[in-house]
Coordinates of C-alpha atoms and ligand atoms in Angstrom, one line a residue:
M8 CA 18.2 -5.3 4.0
L9 CA 21.8 -4.4 4.7
K10 CA 24.8 -5.2 2.6
S11 CA 28.5 -4.6 2.8
L12 CA 30.1 -1.6 1.2
R13 CA 31.3 -2.1 -2.4
A14 CA 34.8 -1.4 -3.5
P15 CA 33.8 1.0 -6.4
F16 CA 31.8 3.0 -3.9
F17 CA 34.9 3.6 -1.8
A18 CA 37.0 4.4 -4.9
T19 CA 34.5 7.0 -6.0
V20 CA 34.2 8.5 -2.6
L21 CA 38.0 8.8 -2.3
A22 CA 38.3 10.3 -5.8
T23 CA 35.6 12.8 -5.3
T24 CA 36.9 13.6 -1.8
C25 CA 40.0 15.0 -3.4
A26 CA 38.0 17.1 -5.7
A27 CA 35.5 18.3 -3.0
Q28 CA 34.1 21.7 -3.6
T29 CA 31.1 21.7 -1.3
P30 CA 31.5 24.2 1.6
D31 CA 31.8 22.6 5.0
A32 CA 28.9 22.8 7.3
T33 CA 28.7 23.3 11.1
L34 CA 25.8 21.8 13.0
T35 CA 25.2 22.9 16.6
I36 CA 22.8 20.7 18.6
Q37 CA 21.6 21.3 22.2
L38 CA 20.4 17.9 23.2
D39 CA 18.9 19.1 26.5
K40 CA 16.8 21.8 24.9
P41 CA 13.8 20.1 23.2
L42 CA 11.7 22.3 20.9
H43 CA 8.8 19.9 20.7
D44 CA 7.9 16.3 20.7
V45 CA 8.0 14.2 17.6
S46 CA 4.6 13.0 16.5
P47 CA 4.5 9.3 17.4
K48 CA 2.4 8.6 14.3
L49 CA 4.7 10.5 11.9
Y50 CA 5.3 7.7 9.4
G51 CA 2.5 5.5 8.0
L52 CA 1.2 3.9 4.8
M53 CA -1.3 4.9 2.2
T54 CA -3.0 2.5 0.0
E55 CA -5.6 2.1 -2.8
E56 CA -6.3 -0.1 -5.8
I57 CA -3.9 1.4 -8.3
N58 CA -1.1 -0.3 -10.3
Y59 CA -2.6 -3.7 -9.4
S60 CA -1.9 -3.0 -5.7
Y61 CA -4.5 -5.4 -4.3
D62 CA -5.6 -7.7 -7.2
G63 CA -2.2 -8.8 -8.6
G64 CA -0.5 -7.2 -5.6
I65 CA -0.7 -7.6 -1.9
Y66 CA -3.9 -9.6 -2.0
A67 CA -2.7 -13.2 -2.4
E68 CA -5.4 -14.4 -4.8
M69 CA -3.7 -16.0 -7.8
V70 CA -6.6 -16.2 -10.2
R71 CA -7.2 -13.2 -12.4
N72 CA -10.8 -12.3 -13.4
R73 CA -12.1 -14.9 -11.0
T74 CA -15.7 -13.7 -11.4
F75 CA -15.6 -13.1 -15.2
Q76 CA -16.4 -9.4 -14.9
D77 CA -13.2 -8.0 -16.4
R78 CA -13.9 -6.1 -19.6
G79 CA -12.2 -7.7 -22.7
S80 CA -13.3 -10.8 -24.6
S81 CA -16.8 -10.2 -23.1
G82 CA -15.6 -11.3 -19.7
T83 CA -13.4 -14.2 -20.5
A84 CA -10.2 -12.1 -20.3
H85 CA -7.3 -14.1 -18.8
W86 CA -9.2 -17.4 -19.4
D87 CA -8.7 -19.9 -22.2
L88 CA -10.5 -23.0 -23.3
V89 CA -8.8 -26.4 -22.5
G90 CA -9.4 -29.4 -24.7
I91 CA -7.1 -32.3 -24.1
G92 CA -6.8 -34.9 -26.8
N93 CA -10.1 -35.2 -28.8
A94 CA -12.2 -33.3 -26.2
D95 CA -14.6 -30.9 -27.7
A96 CA -16.0 -27.9 -25.9
T97 CA -16.9 -24.2 -26.1
M98 CA -16.7 -21.5 -23.5
T99 CA -18.6 -18.3 -23.1
V100 CA -19.6 -15.9 -20.3
D101 CA -23.2 -16.5 -19.3
T102 CA -24.7 -13.2 -18.1
T103 CA -27.9 -14.8 -16.9
V104 CA -26.6 -17.3 -14.4
G105 CA -24.4 -16.9 -11.3
P106 CA -24.0 -18.2 -7.8
S107 CA -25.5 -15.2 -6.0
E108 CA -27.4 -12.0 -6.5
A109 CA -24.1 -10.1 -6.4
L110 CA -22.4 -12.4 -8.9
S111 CA -25.0 -12.9 -11.5
R112 CA -22.7 -14.2 -14.3
S113 CA -20.5 -17.2 -14.8
L114 CA -18.3 -19.0 -17.3
R115 CA -20.3 -21.6 -19.2
L116 CA -18.6 -24.6 -20.7
D117 CA -20.6 -26.6 -23.3
I118 CA -18.8 -29.9 -23.5
A119 CA -19.7 -32.0 -26.5
H120 CA -17.1 -34.7 -25.9
A121 CA -14.8 -35.4 -22.9
D122 CA -13.7 -38.5 -21.1
Q123 CA -11.0 -39.4 -18.5
T124 CA -8.1 -39.0 -20.8
N125 CA -9.7 -36.3 -23.0
Q126 CA -10.8 -33.7 -20.5
A127 CA -12.3 -30.3 -21.3
G128 CA -12.4 -27.1 -19.3
A129 CA -10.8 -23.7 -18.9
R130 CA -7.4 -22.3 -17.7
N131 CA -6.5 -19.1 -16.0
E132 CA -3.2 -17.3 -16.7
G133 CA -3.1 -15.5 -13.3
F134 CA -1.7 -12.1 -12.8
W135 CA 1.2 -12.3 -15.2
G136 CA 1.7 -15.9 -14.3
M137 CA 1.2 -17.9 -11.1
A138 CA 4.0 -18.2 -8.6
V139 CA 4.7 -21.8 -7.7
R140 CA 7.2 -22.7 -5.0
P141 CA 8.4 -26.2 -4.0
N142 CA 6.8 -28.1 -1.2
T143 CA 3.9 -25.6 -1.0
T144 CA 0.2 -26.2 -0.5
Y145 CA -2.4 -24.2 -2.4
K146 CA -6.1 -23.8 -1.7
A147 CA -8.3 -23.9 -4.7
S148 CA -12.0 -23.2 -4.5
F149 CA -14.8 -22.4 -7.0
Y150 CA -18.6 -22.2 -7.3
A151 CA -20.1 -24.5 -9.9
K152 CA -23.1 -26.3 -11.2
A153 CA -23.7 -28.8 -14.0
D154 CA -26.7 -29.6 -16.1
S155 CA -26.5 -33.2 -15.0
S156 CA -25.1 -35.1 -12.1
E157 CA -23.2 -37.3 -14.5
V158 CA -20.7 -34.6 -15.3
G159 CA -18.8 -35.7 -12.2
P160 CA -15.9 -34.0 -10.4
V161 CA -13.6 -31.1 -11.5
T162 CA -9.9 -31.8 -11.7
V163 CA -7.9 -28.8 -10.5
T164 CA -4.4 -28.7 -11.8
L165 CA -1.5 -26.2 -11.5
E166 CA 0.4 -26.7 -14.7
N167 CA 3.7 -25.4 -16.1
D168 CA 3.2 -23.1 -19.1
N169 CA 6.2 -24.3 -21.0
S170 CA 6.5 -28.0 -20.3
G171 CA 2.8 -28.7 -19.6
S172 CA 3.9 -30.7 -16.6
T173 CA 1.6 -31.1 -13.7
I174 CA 2.9 -29.3 -10.6
A175 CA 0.0 -30.0 -8.3
T176 CA -3.4 -31.6 -8.9
G177 CA -6.6 -32.6 -7.0
T178 CA -10.2 -33.5 -7.7
S179 CA -13.4 -31.9 -6.3
A180 CA -16.5 -33.7 -5.2
P181 CA -18.9 -34.5 -8.1
L182 CA -20.7 -31.4 -9.3
S183 CA -24.3 -30.8 -8.3
T184 CA -27.0 -29.4 -10.5
E185 CA -27.3 -26.6 -8.0
W186 CA -24.7 -23.9 -7.3
K187 CA -22.3 -25.1 -4.6
R188 CA -18.9 -24.1 -3.4
Y189 CA -16.1 -26.7 -3.9
E190 CA -12.6 -26.8 -2.3
V191 CA -9.6 -28.6 -3.5
T192 CA -6.2 -28.5 -1.7
I193 CA -3.3 -29.2 -4.0
T194 CA 0.4 -29.5 -3.1
A195 CA 3.5 -28.8 -5.2
G196 CA 6.3 -31.2 -4.5
K197 CA 10.0 -30.8 -5.4
V198 CA 9.5 -28.4 -8.2
E199 CA 11.5 -25.4 -9.3
A200 CA 10.1 -22.0 -8.2
S201 CA 8.6 -20.2 -11.2
V202 CA 5.9 -17.9 -12.3
E203 CA 5.3 -19.6 -15.7
N204 CA 2.3 -21.6 -14.6
H205 CA -1.4 -21.5 -14.9
L206 CA -4.5 -23.1 -13.2
R207 CA -6.6 -25.6 -15.1
L208 CA -10.1 -26.8 -14.3
T209 CA -11.4 -29.7 -16.3
V210 CA -14.1 -32.3 -16.4
A211 CA -14.2 -35.8 -17.9
H212 CA -17.8 -36.0 -19.1
P213 CA -19.9 -34.2 -21.7
G214 CA -22.5 -31.7 -20.4
K215 CA -22.9 -28.1 -19.4
V216 CA -20.8 -26.6 -16.6
W217 CA -21.0 -23.2 -15.0
L218 CA -18.1 -21.8 -13.0
S219 CA -17.7 -18.7 -10.9
L220 CA -15.5 -17.2 -8.2
V221 CA -12.6 -19.5 -9.1
S222 CA -9.8 -18.9 -6.6
L223 CA -6.4 -20.2 -5.7
F224 CA -4.4 -19.1 -2.7
P225 CA -0.9 -19.8 -1.6
P226 CA 0.0 -19.7 2.1
T227 CA -0.6 -16.1 3.3
Y228 CA 0.9 -13.7 5.9
K229 CA 0.1 -15.0 9.3
N230 CA -2.0 -17.7 7.6
R231 CA -5.1 -15.4 7.2
A232 CA -7.8 -17.0 5.1
N233 CA -8.4 -14.7 2.1
G234 CA -5.2 -13.0 3.2
N235 CA -2.1 -11.1 1.9
R236 CA 1.2 -12.0 0.3
T237 CA 3.9 -12.7 2.9
D238 CA 6.8 -11.1 1.1
I239 CA 4.9 -7.8 0.6
M240 CA 3.6 -7.7 4.2
E241 CA 7.1 -8.3 5.5
M242 CA 8.3 -5.4 3.4
L243 CA 5.7 -3.2 5.0
A244 CA 6.5 -4.3 8.5
A245 CA 10.1 -3.4 7.9
M246 CA 9.0 0.2 7.2
H247 CA 8.0 0.6 10.9
P248 CA 4.7 2.2 10.0
K249 CA 2.2 3.5 12.6
F250 CA -1.0 3.6 10.5
L251 CA -2.6 2.7 7.2
R252 CA -4.7 5.3 5.4
L253 CA -7.4 3.4 3.5
P254 CA -9.0 3.0 1.0
G255 CA -7.6 5.9 -1.1
G256 CA -7.0 8.1 -2.9
N257 CA -9.1 8.2 -6.0
Y258 CA -10.2 4.7 -5.3
L259 CA -12.4 6.0 -2.4
E260 CA -14.2 8.4 -4.7
G261 CA -14.6 6.3 -7.9
D262 CA -15.1 7.9 -11.3
T263 CA -18.8 8.0 -10.5
I264 CA -20.9 7.8 -7.3
E265 CA -21.8 4.2 -8.2
E266 CA -18.1 3.3 -8.5
R267 CA -17.1 4.8 -5.1
F268 CA -15.7 2.5 -2.4
D269 CA -19.1 1.3 -1.2
W270 CA -17.8 -0.4 2.0
K271 CA -21.0 -2.3 2.6
A272 CA -20.5 -4.1 -0.7
T273 CA -17.0 -5.2 0.3
I274 CA -17.8 -7.2 3.5
G275 CA -19.1 -10.7 4.1
P276 CA -18.7 -13.8 2.0
L277 CA -16.8 -13.2 -1.3
V278 CA -19.8 -14.6 -3.2
D279 CA -21.9 -11.7 -2.0
R280 CA -19.4 -9.0 -3.1
P281 CA -20.4 -7.6 -6.5
T282 CA -16.9 -6.2 -7.3
H283 CA -16.6 -2.8 -8.8
R284 CA -14.6 -0.8 -11.3
S285 CA -11.6 1.1 -9.9
P286 CA -11.0 4.6 -11.3
W287 CA -7.6 3.3 -12.5
N288 CA -9.5 1.4 -15.2
Y289 CA -9.8 -2.1 -14.1
Q290 CA -12.2 -4.2 -12.1
S291 CA -11.6 -4.6 -8.4
S292 CA -12.5 -8.0 -7.0
D293 CA -13.1 -6.4 -3.6
G294 CA -11.6 -9.5 -2.1
L295 CA -9.6 -7.0 -0.1
G296 CA -12.6 -5.3 1.5
L297 CA -13.1 -3.3 4.6
L298 CA -12.6 -6.1 7.1
E299 CA -9.5 -7.4 5.2
F300 CA -8.0 -3.8 5.4
L301 CA -8.6 -3.8 9.1
E302 CA -7.0 -7.2 9.5
W303 CA -4.1 -5.9 7.5
T304 CA -3.6 -3.2 10.1
E305 CA -4.0 -5.7 12.9
D306 CA -1.3 -8.0 11.4
L307 CA 1.1 -5.0 11.3
K308 CA 0.0 -3.8 14.7
I309 CA -0.9 -0.4 13.4
E310 CA -4.0 1.7 13.2
P311 CA -6.3 2.5 10.3
V312 CA -6.8 6.0 9.2
L313 CA -10.3 5.6 7.8
A314 CA -11.2 7.7 4.7
V315 CA -15.0 7.8 4.3
Y316 CA -16.8 8.6 1.0
A317 CA -17.9 12.2 1.2
G318 CA -20.3 12.8 -1.8
Y319 CA -17.8 13.7 -4.5
S320 CA -16.6 11.5 -7.4
L321 CA -13.8 12.1 -9.8
K322 CA -15.8 12.8 -12.9
G323 CA -17.5 15.6 -11.1
A324 CA -20.7 14.1 -9.7
R325 CA -21.4 15.6 -6.2
V326 CA -24.0 15.3 -3.6
P327 CA -24.7 18.8 -2.2
P328 CA -24.8 19.3 1.6
G329 CA -28.3 18.8 3.0
P330 CA -30.9 16.0 3.2
G331 CA -29.5 14.3 0.0
L332 CA -26.1 13.8 1.7
A333 CA -27.7 12.3 4.9
S334 CA -27.5 8.7 3.6
Y335 CA -23.8 9.0 2.9
V336 CA -23.2 10.5 6.4
D337 CA -25.2 7.5 7.8
D338 CA -23.0 5.2 5.8
A339 CA -19.9 6.8 7.3
L340 CA -21.3 6.5 10.8
D341 CA -22.1 2.8 10.2
E342 CA -18.6 2.3 8.8
I343 CA -17.1 3.8 12.0
E344 CA -19.4 1.5 14.0
F345 CA -18.2 -1.5 12.0
V346 CA -14.6 -0.6 12.8
T347 CA -15.0 0.4 16.5
G348 CA -18.4 -0.8 17.7
D349 CA -19.0 -3.2 20.5
A350 CA -19.8 -6.7 19.3
T351 CA -22.9 -7.1 21.5
N352 CA -24.4 -3.6 21.8
T353 CA -24.0 -2.2 18.3
K354 CA -25.5 -3.4 15.0
W355 CA -22.4 -3.1 12.9
G356 CA -20.1 -4.3 15.7
A357 CA -22.3 -7.4 15.8
I358 CA -22.0 -7.9 12.1
R359 CA -18.2 -7.6 12.3
A360 CA -18.3 -10.2 15.0
K361 CA -20.4 -12.5 12.9
L362 CA -17.9 -12.1 10.1
G363 CA -15.2 -13.5 12.5
H364 CA -13.8 -10.4 14.3
P365 CA -15.5 -9.7 17.6
A366 CA -12.9 -7.3 18.9
P367 CA -13.2 -3.7 17.8
F368 CA -10.3 -2.1 16.0
P369 CA -8.6 1.0 17.3
L370 CA -9.5 4.2 15.5
Q371 CA -8.3 7.8 16.1
Y372 CA -8.6 9.5 12.7
V373 CA -11.4 9.7 10.1
E374 CA -10.8 11.5 6.8
I375 CA -13.8 13.1 5.0
G376 CA -13.3 12.4 1.3
N377 CA -10.1 12.8 -0.8
E378 CA -8.6 15.8 -2.6
D379 CA -11.9 17.6 -2.6
F380 CA -10.2 20.7 -3.9
F381 CA -11.0 19.2 -7.3
D382 CA -14.7 19.8 -6.6
R383 CA -14.8 23.3 -8.2
S384 CA -18.3 23.9 -7.0
G385 CA -17.0 24.7 -3.6
S386 CA -19.4 22.2 -1.9
Y387 CA -16.8 20.6 0.3
E388 CA -17.0 23.1 3.1
G389 CA -20.7 22.3 3.6
R390 CA -20.3 18.5 3.0
F391 CA -17.4 18.4 5.5
A392 CA -19.4 20.3 8.1
Q393 CA -22.3 17.8 7.8
F394 CA -20.0 14.8 8.3
Y395 CA -18.0 16.5 11.0
K396 CA -21.1 17.4 13.1
A397 CA -22.6 13.9 12.8
I398 CA -19.3 12.1 13.6
K399 CA -18.3 14.4 16.4
T400 CA -21.7 14.1 18.0
K401 CA -21.5 10.3 18.1
Y402 CA -17.7 9.9 18.4
P403 CA -16.3 13.1 20.1
Q404 CA -12.9 11.4 20.6
L405 CA -12.3 11.0 16.9
Q406 CA -10.0 13.5 15.0
I407 CA -11.5 14.6 11.7
I408 CA -9.4 15.2 8.7
A409 CA -10.3 17.7 5.9
T410 CA -8.9 17.3 2.4
E411 CA -8.5 20.9 1.6
P412 CA -8.1 24.2 3.6
L413 CA -11.4 25.3 5.0
K414 CA -12.5 29.0 5.2
K415 CA -15.3 28.8 7.7
M416 CA -14.2 26.1 10.2
K417 CA -11.1 24.6 11.6
P418 CA -10.9 20.8 11.1
D419 CA -8.8 18.8 13.5
V420 CA -6.4 17.9 10.8
Q421 CA -5.8 19.0 7.2
D422 CA -4.5 16.6 4.5
D423 CA -1.9 18.1 2.2
H424 CA -0.6 16.2 -0.8
Y425 CA 2.7 16.8 -2.6
Y426 CA 4.0 15.1 -5.7
K427 CA 7.3 16.8 -6.7
R428 CA 10.6 16.4 -8.4
A429 CA 13.7 16.2 -6.1
D430 CA 14.8 19.8 -6.8
D431 CA 11.3 21.1 -6.0
F432 CA 11.4 19.3 -2.7
F433 CA 14.9 20.7 -2.0
R434 CA 13.4 24.2 -2.4
F435 CA 10.2 23.3 -0.5
V436 CA 11.8 22.1 2.8
K437 CA 11.0 25.3 4.7
H438 CA 7.3 25.3 3.8
Y439 CA 6.0 24.4 7.2
D440 CA 8.8 26.1 9.3
D441 CA 6.9 29.3 9.8
M442 CA 3.3 28.1 9.4
D443 CA 0.7 29.2 12.0
R444 CA 0.6 26.6 14.8
N445 CA -2.9 27.6 15.8
G446 CA -4.5 26.2 12.6
P447 CA -5.3 22.6 12.0
K448 CA -2.7 19.9 12.4
I449 CA -1.3 18.6 9.2
F450 CA -1.4 15.1 7.6
V451 CA 0.8 14.9 4.6
G452 CA -1.4 12.0 3.4
E453 CA 0.2 11.6 -0.1
W454 CA 3.7 12.7 -1.0
A455 CA 6.5 11.4 -3.2
T456 CA 9.5 12.6 -5.3
R457 CA 8.4 11.4 -8.7
E458 CA 11.6 10.4 -10.4
G459 CA 12.1 6.9 -11.8
S460 CA 9.7 4.4 -13.2
P461 CA 8.1 2.0 -12.3
T462 CA 9.7 2.5 -9.0
T463 CA 11.7 5.6 -7.9
N464 CA 15.5 6.0 -8.0
L465 CA 18.2 7.2 -5.7
G466 CA 17.6 10.8 -6.9
A467 CA 14.0 10.5 -5.7
A468 CA 15.2 9.0 -2.4
L469 CA 17.3 12.1 -1.9
G470 CA 14.3 14.3 -2.5
D471 CA 12.2 12.2 -0.2
A472 CA 14.9 12.2 2.5
A473 CA 15.2 16.0 2.3
W474 CA 11.4 16.3 2.7
M475 CA 11.4 13.9 5.6
T476 CA 14.0 16.0 7.5
A477 CA 11.4 18.9 7.0
M478 CA 8.6 16.8 8.3
E479 CA 10.5 15.7 11.4
R480 CA 11.6 19.2 12.1
N481 CA 7.9 20.3 11.9
S482 CA 6.5 17.2 13.6
D483 CA 4.7 19.4 16.2
L484 CA 2.5 20.4 13.3
I485 CA 2.7 17.5 11.0
V486 CA 1.1 14.6 12.9
M487 CA 1.2 12.0 10.2
S488 CA 2.5 11.4 6.7
S489 CA 2.2 8.7 4.1
Y490 CA 3.9 8.2 0.8
A491 CA 1.9 7.3 -2.3
P492 CA 1.6 5.2 -4.3
L493 CA 2.9 2.4 -2.3
F494 CA 2.8 -0.4 -4.8
V495 CA 3.2 -1.3 -8.5
N496 CA 3.0 -4.5 -10.4
V497 CA 6.0 -4.1 -12.7
N498 CA 4.6 -6.3 -15.5
P499 CA 3.7 -4.6 -18.8
G500 CA 0.3 -2.9 -18.3
G501 CA 0.6 -3.2 -14.5
M502 CA 1.4 0.5 -13.9
Q503 CA -1.1 3.4 -14.1
W504 CA 1.0 5.9 -12.1
E505 CA 4.8 6.3 -12.6
A506 CA 7.1 6.5 -9.6
N507 CA 6.1 4.1 -6.8
L508 CA 7.7 2.7 -3.7
I509 CA 7.5 -1.1 -3.9
G510 CA 7.6 -3.1 -7.1
Y511 CA 6.7 -6.8 -7.6
D512 CA 5.7 -9.5 -10.0
A513 CA 3.8 -12.7 -9.1
M514 CA 6.9 -14.2 -7.3
T515 CA 9.0 -11.5 -5.7
S516 CA 9.0 -7.9 -4.5
Y517 CA 11.6 -5.2 -4.0
G518 CA 12.0 -1.8 -2.5
S519 CA 13.1 1.3 -4.3
P520 CA 15.8 3.5 -2.8
S521 CA 12.9 5.6 -1.6
Y522 CA 11.6 2.6 0.3
Y523 CA 14.9 2.2 2.1
A524 CA 15.1 5.9 2.8
Q525 CA 11.6 5.8 4.5
A526 CA 12.4 2.6 6.3
I527 CA 15.5 4.0 8.0
F528 CA 13.9 7.4 8.7
A529 CA 11.0 5.6 10.5
E530 CA 13.3 3.1 12.3
Y531 CA 15.6 5.7 13.7
L532 CA 13.1 8.2 15.1
G533 CA 13.4 9.9 18.4
T534 CA 10.6 11.3 20.6
A535 CA 11.7 15.0 20.7
V536 CA 13.3 17.5 18.4
P537 CA 16.2 19.3 20.2
T538 CA 17.3 22.9 19.4
S539 CA 19.8 23.0 16.6
S540 CA 21.3 25.3 14.0
L541 CA 23.2 24.9 10.7
T542 CA 25.7 27.2 9.1
G543 CA 27.5 26.6 5.8
G544 CA 27.0 23.5 3.7
S545 CA 25.7 23.3 0.3
Q546 CA 22.1 24.1 -0.8
R547 CA 21.5 20.4 -1.2
F548 CA 22.5 19.4 2.3
F549 CA 19.7 18.7 4.8
Y550 CA 19.5 17.4 8.3
S551 CA 17.2 16.3 11.1
I552 CA 18.0 15.7 14.7
T553 CA 15.7 13.8 17.1
R554 CA 16.5 12.3 20.5
D555 CA 15.0 9.6 22.7
A556 CA 15.8 10.5 26.3
A557 CA 14.5 7.2 27.6
K558 CA 16.8 5.2 25.3
G559 CA 19.6 7.7 25.8
V560 CA 20.2 8.1 22.1
A561 CA 20.2 10.8 19.5
Y562 CA 19.5 10.2 15.8
L563 CA 21.2 12.6 13.4
K564 CA 19.9 12.2 9.8
L565 CA 22.0 13.8 7.1
V566 CA 21.2 14.1 3.4
N567 CA 23.9 15.1 0.9
A568 CA 22.2 15.4 -2.5
N569 CA 25.4 16.7 -4.1
S570 CA 27.8 14.9 -6.4
T571 CA 30.6 15.8 -4.1
P572 CA 31.2 14.8 -0.4
Q573 CA 29.9 17.0 2.3
T574 CA 32.0 17.6 5.5
V575 CA 30.0 18.7 8.6
K576 CA 31.4 19.7 12.0
I577 CA 29.0 18.5 14.6
D578 CA 28.9 20.2 18.0
L579 CA 26.7 18.4 20.6
S580 CA 25.9 19.7 24.0
G581 CA 23.5 18.9 26.8
A582 CA 24.2 15.2 27.3
A583 CA 25.9 13.6 30.3
K584 CA 28.2 11.9 27.9
I585 CA 28.5 11.5 24.1
G586 CA 29.6 8.0 23.1
A587 CA 32.7 7.8 20.9
T588 CA 31.2 5.1 18.9
G589 CA 27.7 4.5 17.5
T590 CA 25.9 3.1 14.5
L591 CA 26.2 4.7 11.0
V592 CA 23.6 3.7 8.4
T593 CA 24.3 4.8 4.9
L594 CA 22.1 4.7 1.8
S595 CA 24.1 6.0 -1.2
G596 CA 25.0 5.4 -4.8
L597 CA 27.1 6.6 -7.6
N598 CA 24.4 8.5 -9.5
P599 CA 20.9 9.8 -8.8
A600 CA 19.6 7.5 -11.6
E601 CA 20.9 4.5 -9.8
T602 CA 18.0 2.3 -8.8
N603 CA 16.6 -1.1 -7.8
T604 CA 14.6 -3.3 -10.2
I605 CA 12.8 -6.6 -10.1
S606 CA 15.9 -8.3 -11.6
V607 CA 18.5 -6.3 -9.6
P608 CA 16.5 -5.6 -6.4
T609 CA 19.3 -4.7 -3.9
R610 CA 21.6 -2.4 -5.8
V611 CA 20.9 0.6 -3.5
V612 CA 20.2 -0.6 0.0
P613 CA 21.3 0.7 3.5
V614 CA 24.7 -0.3 4.8
K615 CA 25.2 -0.4 8.6
T616 CA 28.7 0.2 9.9
E617 CA 30.2 1.4 13.1
L618 CA 30.3 5.1 13.7
K619 CA 33.7 6.0 15.0
G620 CA 35.2 9.2 16.4
A621 CA 32.0 10.7 17.6
G622 CA 32.0 13.0 20.6
S623 CA 30.8 16.4 21.8
S624 CA 32.6 17.9 18.8
F625 CA 33.6 15.9 15.8
S626 CA 33.9 16.2 12.0
H627 CA 32.0 13.8 9.7
T628 CA 32.3 13.6 5.9
M629 CA 29.4 12.3 3.9
P630 CA 29.8 10.6 0.6
P631 CA 28.1 12.1 -2.5
F632 CA 24.4 11.2 -3.2
A633 CA 24.0 9.9 0.4
I634 CA 21.5 9.6 3.1
Q635 CA 22.9 8.8 6.5
V636 CA 21.7 8.2 10.0
L637 CA 24.2 8.7 12.9
Q638 CA 23.0 6.9 16.0
I639 CA 24.8 8.7 18.8
S640 CA 24.8 7.5 22.4
M641 CA 23.9 10.2 25.0
K642 CA 24.9 8.1 28.0
Ligands
AHR715 O1 -1.5 8.4 -5.5 C1 -2.2 8.5 -6.7 C2 -3.3 9.5 -6.7 O2 -2.9 10.8 -6.5 C3 -4.3 9.3 -5.6 O3 -5.3 8.4 -6.0 C4 -5.0 10.7 -5.6 O4 -5.5 10.9 -4.3 C5 -3.9 11.6 -6.0 O5 -4.3 12.5 -6.9

């Protein structure tokens, strides 16, 4: 998302230029003297079910509480009874009957009176509404049974909340007295796009009807069945990520062992997925299960970083190392086999193939647990060792990530997490500069500048950008990084964690200034870090230089977190030629509190202009509160 520079922006820059107090900086760069390579996987994504990230987020399902397991109103939360005209019915959750062993409950409608014009049934309000777009086809499906074959078909209707007008409608096959799955395709015509809609399922005959797994999908990204929202996937693609860390975060661990991400309960037909409670206090449909995560990585052409449950849950339950942990280790081995195993020669590879994906997925990194420093018993070292040994024996090529520093052994990679304010990040940027390079590699698996809510503001983006310059400079040690949390549904009650990267409602999504900072840092990333030094400049001025010899280009990233402009003299040596012109990308604003919102989504976005006057020695003045990338030609 690029836009043209605004007049007030220029006015402010000029005004503050005259009052500039920030000391000039001098940056000396030797392009022909690389210090080290840039990790090719430096920027990735981290995800978990928090802030309605999956249900009500990237997972395109439009029906909320589709299996009647949400707490609240004894399971009927987000559902209401429909009685048209003089229809007469009641609705309750029946905990004794369901379409499968996994889904052992359903919505029961007792219909005393209904006919063709006086239909009875239930309606679902969606995740803060249902997004309807003109000329769009929606796929509805549900499991149902009736007490008599006379009940007939179910009419499925997308209806506008306010006018009650029908947006799209269709009718199922007549209901059977046995549980069956029904599909109805409905198409919206020339309607206005809106979220103020609901889904209605009605019948035209008295009787008893049981419903479960009621679903409605719009078109999805790359037309995946049971897939993801197109707008949000496109936003992720624009971040140029290299991996997806999944499935958490706290979501991996669960509050209790029973509520962990039990991957085997998240694969296969949706009707066989029991769903589970997320530690962020709502029920997860598990519609986005392990295979859907992997397909998400496939669609973005990135790799999974697979976090496996390691015997510790958030409320303190732990499985000590030893025989009791063996079944969890076996689960992790099975999980790795499900991801990478051959479709014909391995049990879990064959199951994956049966579920529709014969080709194995690439996998390089496996993380053992999440934030196990919270396990005060100190059992992690032993738990890690047990997983490490078993995984390395079977999969020596895999890199194993530990979630806290270990005393007795050296993991391949250590996952460090940082949630800070911008000023803390400004002071923290040298943290890895002098760190021992003989220890484990570092994965900064969760990090964020936490300023702004529900999504972060420009001040946070400046903190993030400062931190990213540090990660690029240390990318011989820091092999990967991923911001968290990635998503938030901005509707009331949608957020459990303040300060997130991408916000959305049922219809649209937007990026915070931090989102754009990350997108440009990842897009303009070279392959090596040349030798450089900085003198002068303010304490809130940061830089990163990388170069890509094959492309003949250098990327100079500058961060001015001051309220005044920053002038920097740039001396470049070691290139055959330095182009006089290049590309300048600027992300800036008038105030650190400036931000994007669901209603003003593009107030702070990158602006691409021509870089003029570059050369082996040139002066460049940055606006206040700005992040810039100077793309400089080396040929
Ligand atoms: O990103 C939010 C939470 O922060 C993650 O679930 C957890 O790993 C960390 O404490």
